[in-house]
Tab-separated table of C-alpha atoms in Angstrom:
chain	number	residue	atom	x	y	z
T	259	UNK	CA	-15.073	-7.382	-19.317
T	260	UNK	CA	-13.442	-10.631	-20.393
T	261	UNK	CA	-15.304	-13.923	-20.106
T	262	UNK	CA	-12.914	-15.049	-17.363
T	263	UNK	CA	-13.537	-11.940	-15.287
T	264	UNK	CA	-17.272	-12.299	-15.830
T	265	UNK	CA	-17.144	-15.835	-14.433
T	266	UNK	CA	-15.230	-14.608	-11.387
T	267	UNK	CA	-17.784	-11.859	-10.827
T	268	UNK	CA	-20.669	-14.335	-11.116
T	269	UNK	CA	-18.963	-16.677	-8.649
T	270	UNK	CA	-18.470	-13.812	-6.229
T	271	UNK	CA	-22.148	-12.906	-6.538
T	272	UNK	CA	-23.158	-16.503	-5.841
T	273	UNK	CA	-21.004	-16.557	-2.730
T	274	UNK	CA	-22.613	-13.365	-1.463
T	275	UNK	CA	-26.099	-14.719	-2.152
T	276	UNK	CA	-25.235	-17.762	-0.072
T	277	UNK	CA	-24.642	-15.421	2.853
T	278	UNK	CA	-28.394	-14.992	3.177
T	279	UNK	CA	-28.867	-18.716	3.693
T	280	UNK	CA	-26.061	-19.267	6.194
T	281	UNK	CA	-25.633	-18.395	9.844
T	282	UNK	CA	-23.219	-15.479	9.984
T	283	UNK	CA	-20.516	-16.309	12.512
T	284	UNK	CA	-16.989	-15.042	12.850
T	285	UNK	CA	-15.603	-18.132	11.110
T	286	UNK	CA	-17.864	-17.628	8.123
T	287	UNK	CA	-16.971	-13.941	7.869
T	288	UNK	CA	-13.273	-14.814	7.938
T	289	UNK	CA	-13.843	-17.334	5.133
T	290	UNK	CA	-15.745	-14.742	3.126
T	291	UNK	CA	-12.904	-12.277	3.650
T	292	UNK	CA	-10.398	-14.795	2.305
T	293	UNK	CA	-12.663	-15.404	-0.710
T	294	UNK	CA	-12.868	-11.675	-1.393
T	295	UNK	CA	-9.082	-11.399	-1.143
T	296	UNK	CA	-8.662	-14.176	-3.728
T	297	UNK	CA	-11.038	-12.414	-6.120
T	298	UNK	CA	-9.213	-9.120	-5.554
T	299	UNK	CA	-5.864	-10.735	-6.258
T	300	UNK	CA	-7.241	-12.057	-9.547
T	301	UNK	CA	-8.773	-8.751	-10.644
T	302	UNK	CA	-5.836	-6.613	-9.469
T	303	UNK	CA	-2.969	-8.998	-10.228
T	304	UNK	CA	0.745	-8.132	-10.266
T	305	UNK	CA	0.816	-7.893	-14.069
T	306	UNK	CA	-1.716	-5.048	-14.074
T	307	UNK	CA	-0.147	-1.600	-14.501
T	308	UNK	CA	-1.721	1.793	-13.930
T	309	UNK	CA	-1.308	4.180	-16.839
T	310	UNK	CA	1.285	6.915	-16.377
T	311	UNK	CA	0.111	10.445	-17.126
T	312	UNK	CA	1.636	13.577	-18.730
T	313	UNK	CA	2.839	16.566	-16.682
T	314	UNK	CA	-0.197	18.559	-17.814
T	315	UNK	CA	-2.428	16.214	-15.780
T	316	UNK	CA	-0.736	17.076	-12.468
T	317	UNK	CA	-2.946	18.378	-9.671
T	318	UNK	CA	-1.444	21.522	-8.049
T	319	UNK	CA	0.221	20.549	-4.767
T	320	UNK	CA	-1.999	22.749	-2.629
T	321	UNK	CA	-5.068	21.112	-4.195
T	322	UNK	CA	-3.922	17.519	-3.503
T	323	UNK	CA	-5.666	16.531	-0.241
T	324	UNK	CA	-3.693	14.985	2.604
T	325	UNK	CA	-4.543	13.591	6.024
T	326	UNK	CA	-3.046	12.200	9.205
T	327	UNK	CA	-4.611	10.718	12.333
T	328	UNK	CA	-2.502	12.492	14.975
T	329	UNK	CA	-3.887	15.628	16.621
T	330	UNK	CA	-1.071	17.636	15.028
T	331	UNK	CA	0.911	17.128	11.839
T	332	UNK	CA	3.558	14.443	12.475
T	333	UNK	CA	7.214	15.361	12.058
T	334	UNK	CA	10.016	12.780	11.863
T	335	UNK	CA	11.946	12.057	15.045
T	336	UNK	CA	15.582	13.135	15.155
T	337	UNK	CA	17.789	10.576	13.454
T	338	UNK	CA	14.877	9.013	11.550
T	339	UNK	CA	15.554	5.546	10.134
T	340	UNK	CA	13.534	2.827	8.442
T	341	UNK	CA	13.689	-0.647	10.000
T	342	UNK	CA	13.060	-3.602	7.682
T	343	UNK	CA	12.594	-6.963	9.379
T	344	UNK	CA	10.305	-9.894	10.033
T	345	UNK	CA	10.900	-12.940	7.849
T	346	UNK	CA	14.126	-11.718	6.271
T	347	UNK	CA	17.670	-13.064	6.180
T	348	UNK	CA	19.273	-9.711	6.957
T	349	UNK	CA	17.222	-7.318	9.123
T	350	UNK	CA	18.425	-3.870	8.137
T	351	UNK	CA	17.999	-0.280	9.243
T	352	UNK	CA	18.132	2.248	6.393
T	353	UNK	CA	18.818	5.967	6.583
T	354	UNK	CA	17.190	8.349	4.129
T	355	UNK	CA	20.550	8.828	2.410
T	356	UNK	CA	20.870	5.076	1.887
T	357	UNK	CA	17.406	4.885	0.330
T	358	UNK	CA	18.232	7.802	-1.954
T	359	UNK	CA	21.375	6.025	-3.153
T	360	UNK	CA	19.311	3.091	-4.439
T	361	UNK	CA	17.730	3.004	-7.906
T	362	UNK	CA	15.376	5.973	-8.189
T	363	UNK	CA	12.009	5.380	-9.857
T	364	UNK	CA	9.745	8.221	-11.027
T	365	UNK	CA	6.075	7.836	-11.932
T	366	UNK	CA	3.126	10.174	-12.476
T	367	UNK	CA	-0.156	8.387	-11.792
T	368	UNK	CA	-3.674	9.009	-10.573
T	369	UNK	CA	-4.262	8.711	-6.829
T	370	UNK	CA	-7.627	7.245	-5.781
T	371	UNK	CA	-9.253	7.893	-2.397
T	372	UNK	CA	-11.921	5.627	-0.905
T	373	UNK	CA	-14.009	8.796	-0.388
T	374	UNK	CA	-14.398	9.119	-4.159
T	375	UNK	CA	-11.964	11.862	-5.166
T	376	UNK	CA	-8.817	11.454	-7.237
T	377	UNK	CA	-5.736	13.561	-7.990
T	378	UNK	CA	-2.545	13.286	-10.017
T	379	UNK	CA	1.042	13.730	-8.834
T	380	UNK	CA	4.490	12.477	-9.701
T	381	UNK	CA	6.283	10.423	-7.066
T	382	UNK	CA	9.866	9.280	-6.793
T	383	UNK	CA	11.568	6.760	-4.562
T	384	UNK	CA	12.856	3.203	-4.463
T	385	UNK	CA	10.848	0.120	-5.334
T	386	UNK	CA	10.062	-2.034	-2.319
T	387	UNK	CA	11.098	-5.066	-4.355
T	388	UNK	CA	14.679	-3.702	-4.337
T	389	UNK	CA	14.540	-3.421	-0.541
T	390	UNK	CA	13.168	-6.980	-0.343
T	391	UNK	CA	16.119	-8.264	-2.356
T	392	UNK	CA	18.588	-6.336	-0.201
T	393	UNK	CA	17.308	-7.858	3.057
T	394	UNK	CA	16.682	-11.355	1.682
T	395	UNK	CA	12.921	-11.482	2.235
T	396	UNK	CA	11.680	-15.038	2.764
T	397	UNK	CA	9.749	-16.159	-0.359
T	398	UNK	CA	7.177	-17.746	1.970
T	399	UNK	CA	6.427	-14.405	3.635
T	400	UNK	CA	3.144	-13.727	1.864
T	401	UNK	CA	2.377	-10.389	3.528
T	402	UNK	CA	4.091	-7.093	4.214
T	403	UNK	CA	3.300	-4.781	7.129
T	404	UNK	CA	3.964	-1.027	7.094
T	405	UNK	CA	4.129	0.962	10.351
T	406	UNK	CA	4.177	4.700	10.938
T	407	UNK	CA	5.062	7.359	13.505
T	408	UNK	CA	1.608	8.894	12.866
T	409	UNK	CA	0.023	7.744	16.164
T	410	UNK	CA	0.730	4.103	15.329
T	411	UNK	CA	-0.978	4.050	11.912
T	412	UNK	CA	-0.273	0.812	10.057
T	413	UNK	CA	-1.478	-1.407	7.231
T	414	UNK	CA	-0.664	-4.865	5.907
T	415	UNK	CA	-0.610	-5.841	2.241
T	416	UNK	CA	-0.390	-8.963	0.155
T	417	UNK	CA	3.167	-9.585	-1.018
T	418	UNK	CA	2.284	-9.299	-4.711
T	419	UNK	CA	0.973	-5.752	-4.324
T	420	UNK	CA	3.846	-4.715	-2.051
T	421	UNK	CA	6.439	-5.921	-4.567
T	422	UNK	CA	4.534	-4.594	-7.589
T	423	UNK	CA	6.765	-2.550	-9.897
T	424	UNK	CA	4.575	0.517	-9.221
T	425	UNK	CA	4.890	0.309	-5.428
T	426	UNK	CA	7.514	2.665	-4.034
T	427	UNK	CA	8.961	3.781	-0.766
T	428	UNK	CA	8.569	7.380	-1.889
T	429	UNK	CA	10.715	10.225	-0.588
T	430	UNK	CA	9.660	12.818	-3.175
T	431	UNK	CA	6.570	14.320	-4.805
T	432	UNK	CA	6.354	16.525	-7.900
T	433	UNK	CA	10.129	16.735	-8.164
T	434	UNK	CA	10.691	17.923	-4.590
T	435	UNK	CA	11.462	16.222	-1.287
T	436	UNK	CA	8.329	14.882	0.357
T	437	UNK	CA	6.587	17.497	2.504
T	438	UNK	CA	5.317	16.737	6.040
T	439	UNK	CA	1.646	16.863	5.038
T	440	UNK	CA	2.251	14.122	2.465
T	441	UNK	CA	4.210	11.791	4.743
T	442	UNK	CA	7.831	12.975	5.018
T	443	UNK	CA	10.430	11.710	5.095
T	444	UNK	CA	9.255	8.442	3.474
T	445	UNK	CA	5.844	6.980	2.720
T	446	UNK	CA	4.440	4.044	0.812
T	447	UNK	CA	3.087	5.012	-2.583
T	448	UNK	CA	1.466	2.629	-5.034
T	449	UNK	CA	-0.496	3.027	-8.242
T	450	UNK	CA	-2.433	-0.153	-7.443
T	451	UNK	CA	-3.910	0.675	-4.010
T	452	UNK	CA	-6.459	3.055	-2.519
T	453	UNK	CA	-5.063	5.940	-0.504
T	454	UNK	CA	-5.751	4.545	2.980
T	455	UNK	CA	-3.450	1.591	2.256
T	456	UNK	CA	-0.468	3.875	1.594
T	457	UNK	CA	1.132	4.388	4.986
T	458	UNK	CA	2.788	7.782	5.462
T	459	UNK	CA	5.503	8.732	7.963
T	460	UNK	CA	6.995	5.267	7.556
T	461	UNK	CA	9.177	3.737	10.288
T	462	UNK	CA	8.978	-0.044	9.789
T	463	UNK	CA	8.486	-2.603	7.034
T	464	UNK	CA	7.984	-6.203	8.171
T	465	UNK	CA	7.642	-9.331	6.036
T	466	UNK	CA	5.071	-11.657	7.624
T	467	UNK	CA	3.484	-15.077	7.234
T	468	UNK	CA	-0.010	-13.701	7.971
T	469	UNK	CA	-1.702	-10.323	7.484
T	470	UNK	CA	-1.789	-8.035	10.515
T	471	UNK	CA	-4.867	-5.975	9.657
T	472	UNK	CA	-4.552	-2.207	9.642
T	473	UNK	CA	-5.739	1.019	11.237
T	474	UNK	CA	-8.723	1.447	8.906
T	475	UNK	CA	-9.055	-2.203	7.959
T	476	UNK	CA	-9.736	-3.104	11.602
T	477	UNK	CA	-12.558	-0.552	11.511
T	478	UNK	CA	-14.294	-2.220	8.579
T	479	UNK	CA	-12.497	-0.925	5.496
T	480	UNK	CA	-11.719	-3.522	2.845
T	481	UNK	CA	-8.392	-5.191	3.578
T	482	UNK	CA	-7.129	-5.532	-0.016
T	483	UNK	CA	-7.968	-1.992	-1.147
T	484	UNK	CA	-6.961	-2.401	-4.787
T	485	UNK	CA	-7.656	-0.086	-7.723
């Protein structure tokens, strides 16, 4: 650990110790959450890259866990499209074909689940930063919201993580089109976030001035969710 990171960790510990001496109200908890987010942004900054792995490290597809929150596996509605809006100059609706015509990025990285397991797969798709440029995302929109057709699943991210070079709108896995159990036709995939942050079955991307929580985050999971 570098000296700078050690100082950040010590400061974070001091802040947590202060919790024991302060009345815990909603305002204080919100302040603590913002503090934690600042520390996370420092430790998991946009310059940090996850190492890419060789094909021999790949987890067999049937051994790579998947989940959804609907009672049955979600399937895309007829005429599926992806709406990109919020604080943008040009709200745009993209078809899958249009996304596939944009610059394709491939990466093979380790996937980390909050439950403690990990797996390796290759993913391909378009960087969200290319979408942001296409729609003219407002530079003051500090957050990005992802919404799903999986019973309304959603998550919101900090802009830096969303526009990280290893964050994709993925439409393929292990060289094939994305399968329904892994979020077809398009999902968020990032090498810098825990699995619950990566919204599958994507339908909307919105650039926002404030975070909008998330399905698991509103149930107590850490909002930043970095790895």
